[in-house]
Amino acid sequence: TDPISRGIFAEISTPDKIVQYKFNLISDDELCGENKTFIDLCCGRGVYIIERAKRTIKYLVNNGFSEKEAKFITAKTSYGCDIQLKNVEMTRACVVQLLGKEFKHIVINNIICVDSLSYNWKMKFNNIVINPPYTDNIDLEFIKKSKELCEDGGNIVVVHPSISTISRKSNDDFINHKKSIDGTIKSIKLFNGNSAFGIRLFYPCQIIHITPHKNYKTFSVEYDFLKGKKIEIDSIFNVSPHAEPQHYFPLVEKIKHYSKEVGNLDDKIGGAGHPYNKRKVIGKFYVPISGIRGSDFQDNGFSPDFYTLVPRDIKPTNEPDKQLWAAFDTENESMNFIKYCKSDFARFCLSILKTSSNLHRGELKLVPHFLSYKDELTKEKITKEMGITDAEWSFIERVIPKYYD
């Protein structure tokens, strides 16, 4: 992808490994049958249209059609569009090269330069496979459009960032999106999109397979970064970024309750920016809390420094930090607070809402702020306060990567 297309149009080409995986989710009969239509709503350089064409020609020839008949059927059932004319022209040229010049008029008619989100196709399609742009969550608009265009029982396969699936923040767009596709999901695969696409995200990408107007009681979620671990769940609202929903969600509910009833770090700290600057958070000792922390998602999961509140060498100060801070009357309290911030428990609490490098936009609302730090907050004390089980402690230790040890 050239810099202009990547920068202005958020265009990112799909690696062949992901192209193959996406098409393998759809059976040959569904994808390549004589009357099965296909469209890519943001075709870019045409990799999906060309891959589907190759598979369709092979399938039809194997089922008794001549090569010419197979190419004609492929031409008339293949559709695509892109907002950039140069992409459309390149896609047309590649498809014509594959099918033959005698079908050029069909290809030109079916692969067009339009804004796919507003264009009226006046028809529906059996299969929709896309890699949409994701700036400002526009990928969700492409999924919505795909649902409108997909035939009953058809297939929609999308690769895009997983934030709309795994985020626990109260985001109406994400919640409404999940409601709109819940029950129609056949599978989700979570993987590191940074190494695949050359992008920079703090969370995994996903390949989601949707079959509109069907009702699945369960679907599979595969965690590529957890050695291919695969689980069955009953709702997209129960997808955990760490797998093991049987531990994740009850634990999150306990943390939510305590943070609301007793207090959370976001409500108790001071800072230079809004809303923290309106509070009088003063003391004799201050612990700086980073406003921005964390590195990009990795092949083996979340970066070890992503779920951290403070640097390794943090020490109390006698003056508040320029970003965020907690204040204490004694050095002992401040040191115990630092130990708490470095604990796997506090880091897990941070993980519930953190999906970017920010810590100053509500990410600390589910990090409990305890009433006293006169004594060290041990596992036993937190267990007594919050009722966390041994199984939940083991889960925390498994999913939070080591950083301070």
mmCIF file of N, CA, C and O in Angstrom, residues 236-283:
data_model
loop_
_atom_site.group_PDB
_atom_site.id
_atom_site.type_symbol
_atom_site.label_atom_id
_atom_site.label_comp_id
_atom_site.label_asym_id
_atom_site.label_seq_id
_atom_site.Cartn_x
_atom_site.Cartn_y
_atom_site.Cartn_z
ATOM 1 N N ILE A 236 -21.321 -12.500 22.232
ATOM 2 C CA ILE A 236 -20.173 -11.631 22.002
ATOM 3 C C ILE A 236 -19.889 -10.778 23.226
ATOM 4 O O ILE A 236 -18.762 -10.325 23.438
ATOM 5 N N PHE A 237 -20.885 -10.569 24.070
ATOM 6 C CA PHE A 237 -20.681 -9.804 25.301
ATOM 7 C C PHE A 237 -19.834 -10.581 26.301
ATOM 8 O O PHE A 237 -19.386 -10.019 27.302
ATOM 9 N N ASN A 238 -19.625 -11.868 26.044
ATOM 10 C CA ASN A 238 -18.833 -12.701 26.948
ATOM 11 C C ASN A 238 -17.456 -13.043 26.387
ATOM 12 O O ASN A 238 -16.820 -13.998 26.845
ATOM 13 N N VAL A 239 -17.003 -12.280 25.395
ATOM 14 C CA VAL A 239 -15.646 -12.479 24.883
ATOM 15 C C VAL A 239 -14.668 -11.749 25.794
ATOM 16 O O VAL A 239 -14.750 -10.531 25.969
ATOM 17 N N SER A 240 -13.765 -12.481 26.378
ATOM 18 C CA SER A 240 -12.740 -11.911 27.255
ATOM 19 C C SER A 240 -11.439 -11.751 26.482
ATOM 20 O O SER A 240 -11.095 -12.610 25.672
ATOM 21 N N PRO A 241 -10.684 -10.667 26.718
ATOM 22 C CA PRO A 241 -9.397 -10.526 26.040
ATOM 23 C C PRO A 241 -8.369 -11.551 26.495
ATOM 24 O O PRO A 241 -7.335 -11.717 25.856
ATOM 25 N N HIS A 242 -8.663 -12.260 27.586
ATOM 26 C CA HIS A 242 -7.710 -13.221 28.141
ATOM 27 C C HIS A 242 -8.227 -14.661 28.101
ATOM 28 O O HIS A 242 -7.619 -15.544 28.701
ATOM 29 N N ALA A 243 -9.356 -14.896 27.400
ATOM 30 C CA ALA A 243 -10.027 -16.205 27.429
ATOM 31 C C ALA A 243 -10.546 -16.456 28.851
ATOM 32 O O ALA A 243 -10.667 -15.537 29.643
ATOM 33 N N GLU A 244 -10.871 -17.688 29.171
ATOM 34 C CA GLU A 244 -11.356 -18.090 30.498
ATOM 35 C C GLU A 244 -12.471 -17.182 31.024
ATOM 36 O O GLU A 244 -12.371 -16.597 32.102
ATOM 37 N N PRO A 245 -13.572 -17.049 30.287
ATOM 38 C CA PRO A 245 -14.662 -16.180 30.737
ATOM 39 C C PRO A 245 -15.267 -16.590 32.071
ATOM 40 O O PRO A 245 -15.829 -15.762 32.784
ATOM 41 N N GLN A 246 -15.147 -17.881 32.428
ATOM 42 C CA GLN A 246 -15.712 -18.364 33.688
ATOM 43 C C GLN A 246 -15.033 -17.722 34.889
ATOM 44 O O GLN A 246 -15.631 -17.644 35.976
ATOM 45 N N HIS A 247 -13.788 -17.262 34.723
ATOM 46 C CA HIS A 247 -13.085 -16.539 35.784
ATOM 47 C C HIS A 247 -13.143 -15.032 35.569
ATOM 48 O O HIS A 247 -13.316 -14.267 36.522
ATOM 49 N N TYR A 248 -13.018 -14.617 34.309
ATOM 50 C CA TYR A 248 -12.887 -13.195 33.997
ATOM 51 C C TYR A 248 -14.114 -12.388 34.421
ATOM 52 O O TYR A 248 -13.991 -11.393 35.146
ATOM 53 N N PHE A 249 -15.287 -12.804 34.018
ATOM 54 C CA PHE A 249 -16.468 -11.964 34.225
ATOM 55 C C PHE A 249 -16.935 -11.905 35.687
ATOM 56 O O PHE A 249 -17.292 -10.823 36.168
ATOM 57 N N PRO A 250 -16.956 -13.014 36.449
ATOM 58 C CA PRO A 250 -17.282 -12.880 37.877
ATOM 59 C C PRO A 250 -16.289 -11.991 38.620
ATOM 60 O O PRO A 250 -16.677 -11.212 39.501
ATOM 61 N N LEU A 251 -15.009 -12.082 38.254
ATOM 62 C CA LEU A 251 -13.991 -11.253 38.880
ATOM 63 C C LEU A 251 -14.203 -9.777 38.548
ATOM 64 O O LEU A 251 -14.104 -8.900 39.421
ATOM 65 N N VAL A 252 -14.521 -9.491 37.303
ATOM 66 C CA VAL A 252 -14.790 -8.110 36.894
ATOM 67 C C VAL A 252 -15.971 -7.531 37.669
ATOM 68 O O VAL A 252 -15.944 -6.377 38.096
ATOM 69 N N GLU A 253 -17.008 -8.335 37.876
ATOM 70 C CA GLU A 253 -18.177 -7.854 38.610
ATOM 71 C C GLU A 253 -17.832 -7.522 40.061
ATOM 72 O O GLU A 253 -18.324 -6.528 40.615
ATOM 73 N N LYS A 254 -16.992 -8.323 40.687
ATOM 74 C CA LYS A 254 -16.560 -8.029 42.059
ATOM 75 C C LYS A 254 -15.787 -6.717 42.113
ATOM 76 O O LYS A 254 -15.976 -5.897 43.020
ATOM 77 N N ILE A 255 -14.912 -6.518 41.145
ATOM 78 C CA ILE A 255 -14.098 -5.297 41.096
ATOM 79 C C ILE A 255 -14.978 -4.092 40.824
ATOM 80 O O ILE A 255 -14.806 -3.022 41.430
ATOM 81 N N LYS A 256 -15.945 -4.224 39.915
ATOM 82 C CA LYS A 256 -16.877 -3.122 39.632
ATOM 83 C C LYS A 256 -17.631 -2.710 40.883
ATOM 84 O O LYS A 256 -17.773 -1.523 41.190
ATOM 85 N N HIS A 257 -18.149 -3.693 41.614
ATOM 86 C CA HIS A 257 -18.937 -3.409 42.811
ATOM 87 C C HIS A 257 -18.100 -2.684 43.859
ATOM 88 O O HIS A 257 -18.529 -1.665 44.423
ATOM 89 N N TYR A 258 -16.894 -3.197 44.107
ATOM 90 C CA TYR A 258 -16.039 -2.583 45.130
ATOM 91 C C TYR A 258 -15.622 -1.171 44.709
ATOM 92 O O TYR A 258 -15.624 -0.245 45.523
ATOM 93 N N SER A 259 -15.275 -1.009 43.454
ATOM 94 C CA SER A 259 -14.827 0.301 42.969
ATOM 95 C C SER A 259 -15.930 1.347 43.064
ATOM 96 O O SER A 259 -15.661 2.531 43.304
ATOM 97 N N LYS A 260 -17.163 0.901 42.885
ATOM 98 C CA LYS A 260 -18.297 1.824 42.973
ATOM 99 C C LYS A 260 -18.666 2.129 44.417
ATOM 100 O O LYS A 260 -18.929 3.287 44.773
ATOM 101 N N GLU A 261 -18.689 1.116 45.253
ATOM 102 C CA GLU A 261 -19.155 1.280 46.629
ATOM 103 C C GLU A 261 -18.098 1.865 47.562
ATOM 104 O O GLU A 261 -18.405 2.674 48.440
ATOM 105 N N VAL A 262 -16.844 1.481 47.382
ATOM 106 C CA VAL A 262 -15.774 1.909 48.295
ATOM 107 C C VAL A 262 -14.937 3.036 47.693
ATOM 108 O O VAL A 262 -14.630 4.026 48.353
ATOM 109 N N GLY A 263 -14.564 2.913 46.442
ATOM 110 C CA GLY A 263 -13.777 3.961 45.792
ATOM 111 C C GLY A 263 -12.854 3.398 44.733
ATOM 112 O O GLY A 263 -12.479 2.228 44.777
ATOM 113 N N ASN A 264 -12.511 4.244 43.778
ATOM 114 C CA ASN A 264 -11.586 3.832 42.736
ATOM 115 C C ASN A 264 -10.529 4.906 42.528
ATOM 116 O O ASN A 264 -10.709 6.067 42.925
ATOM 117 N N LEU A 265 -9.447 4.518 41.922
ATOM 118 C CA LEU A 265 -8.293 5.389 41.788
ATOM 119 C C LEU A 265 -8.607 6.637 40.966
ATOM 120 O O LEU A 265 -8.130 7.733 41.275
ATOM 121 N N ASP A 266 -9.435 6.490 39.945
ATOM 122 C CA ASP A 266 -9.731 7.632 39.084
ATOM 123 C C ASP A 266 -10.435 8.751 39.836
ATOM 124 O O ASP A 266 -10.262 9.927 39.518
ATOM 125 N N ASP A 267 -11.220 8.399 40.841
ATOM 126 C CA ASP A 267 -11.956 9.401 41.614
ATOM 127 C C ASP A 267 -11.144 10.006 42.749
ATOM 128 O O ASP A 267 -11.561 11.003 43.355
ATOM 129 N N LYS A 268 -10.006 9.425 43.069
ATOM 130 C CA LYS A 268 -9.273 9.828 44.264
ATOM 131 C C LYS A 268 -7.955 10.535 43.994
ATOM 132 O O LYS A 268 -7.342 11.074 44.914
ATOM 133 N N ILE A 269 -7.489 10.521 42.755
ATOM 134 C CA ILE A 269 -6.182 11.109 42.465
ATOM 135 C C ILE A 269 -6.309 12.554 41.994
ATOM 136 O O ILE A 269 -7.378 12.999 41.588
ATOM 137 N N GLY A 270 -5.191 13.262 42.049
ATOM 138 C CA GLY A 270 -5.129 14.612 41.511
ATOM 139 C C GLY A 270 -4.380 14.624 40.201
ATOM 140 O O GLY A 270 -3.775 13.633 39.800
ATOM 141 N N GLY A 271 -4.443 15.748 39.506
ATOM 142 C CA GLY A 271 -3.751 15.839 38.231
ATOM 143 C C GLY A 271 -3.801 17.229 37.656
ATOM 144 O O GLY A 271 -4.510 18.119 38.158
ATOM 145 N N ALA A 272 -3.037 17.414 36.580
ATOM 146 C CA ALA A 272 -2.935 18.736 35.960
ATOM 147 C C ALA A 272 -4.114 19.032 35.045
ATOM 148 O O ALA A 272 -4.464 20.193 34.828
ATOM 149 N N GLY A 273 -4.723 17.994 34.472
ATOM 150 C CA GLY A 273 -5.807 18.190 33.514
ATOM 151 C C GLY A 273 -7.169 17.898 34.101
ATOM 152 O O GLY A 273 -7.306 17.361 35.204
ATOM 153 N N HIS A 274 -8.205 18.239 33.334
ATOM 154 C CA HIS A 274 -9.589 18.004 33.742
ATOM 155 C C HIS A 274 -9.877 16.509 33.760
ATOM 156 O O HIS A 274 -9.416 15.782 32.874
ATOM 157 N N PRO A 275 -10.636 15.957 34.759
ATOM 158 C CA PRO A 275 -11.255 16.669 35.890
ATOM 159 C C PRO A 275 -10.398 16.688 37.140
ATOM 160 O O PRO A 275 -10.816 17.179 38.188
ATOM 161 N N TYR A 276 -9.190 16.144 37.019
ATOM 162 C CA TYR A 276 -8.344 15.961 38.199
ATOM 163 C C TYR A 276 -7.889 17.285 38.812
ATOM 164 O O TYR A 276 -7.647 17.387 40.010
ATOM 165 N N ASN A 277 -7.761 18.316 38.007
ATOM 166 C CA ASN A 277 -7.244 19.599 38.501
ATOM 167 C C ASN A 277 -8.239 20.334 39.389
ATOM 168 O O ASN A 277 -7.906 21.363 39.998
ATOM 169 N N LYS A 278 -9.467 19.860 39.497
ATOM 170 C CA LYS A 278 -10.470 20.499 40.343
ATOM 171 C C LYS A 278 -10.465 19.953 41.767
ATOM 172 O O LYS A 278 -11.231 20.407 42.614
ATOM 173 N N ARG A 279 -9.599 18.959 42.023
ATOM 174 C CA ARG A 279 -9.577 18.310 43.336
ATOM 175 C C ARG A 279 -8.381 18.793 44.148
ATOM 176 O O ARG A 279 -7.310 19.031 43.605
ATOM 177 N N LYS A 280 -8.571 18.873 45.441
ATOM 178 C CA LYS A 280 -7.464 19.204 46.340
ATOM 179 C C LYS A 280 -6.902 17.907 46.903
ATOM 180 O O LYS A 280 -7.266 17.478 47.998
ATOM 181 N N VAL A 281 -6.039 17.283 46.132
ATOM 182 C CA VAL A 281 -5.397 16.038 46.547
ATOM 183 C C VAL A 281 -3.992 16.396 46.995
ATOM 184 O O VAL A 281 -3.067 16.520 46.194
ATOM 185 N N ILE A 282 -3.850 16.635 48.307
ATOM 186 C CA ILE A 282 -2.573 17.108 48.828
ATOM 187 C C ILE A 282 -2.104 16.213 49.976
ATOM 188 O O ILE A 282 -2.893 15.529 50.618
ATOM 189 N N GLY A 283 -0.821 16.234 50.224
ATOM 190 C CA GLY A 283 -0.232 15.468 51.297
ATOM 191 C C GLY A 283 1.232 15.841 51.444
ATOM 192 O O GLY A 283 1.717 16.794 50.824
#
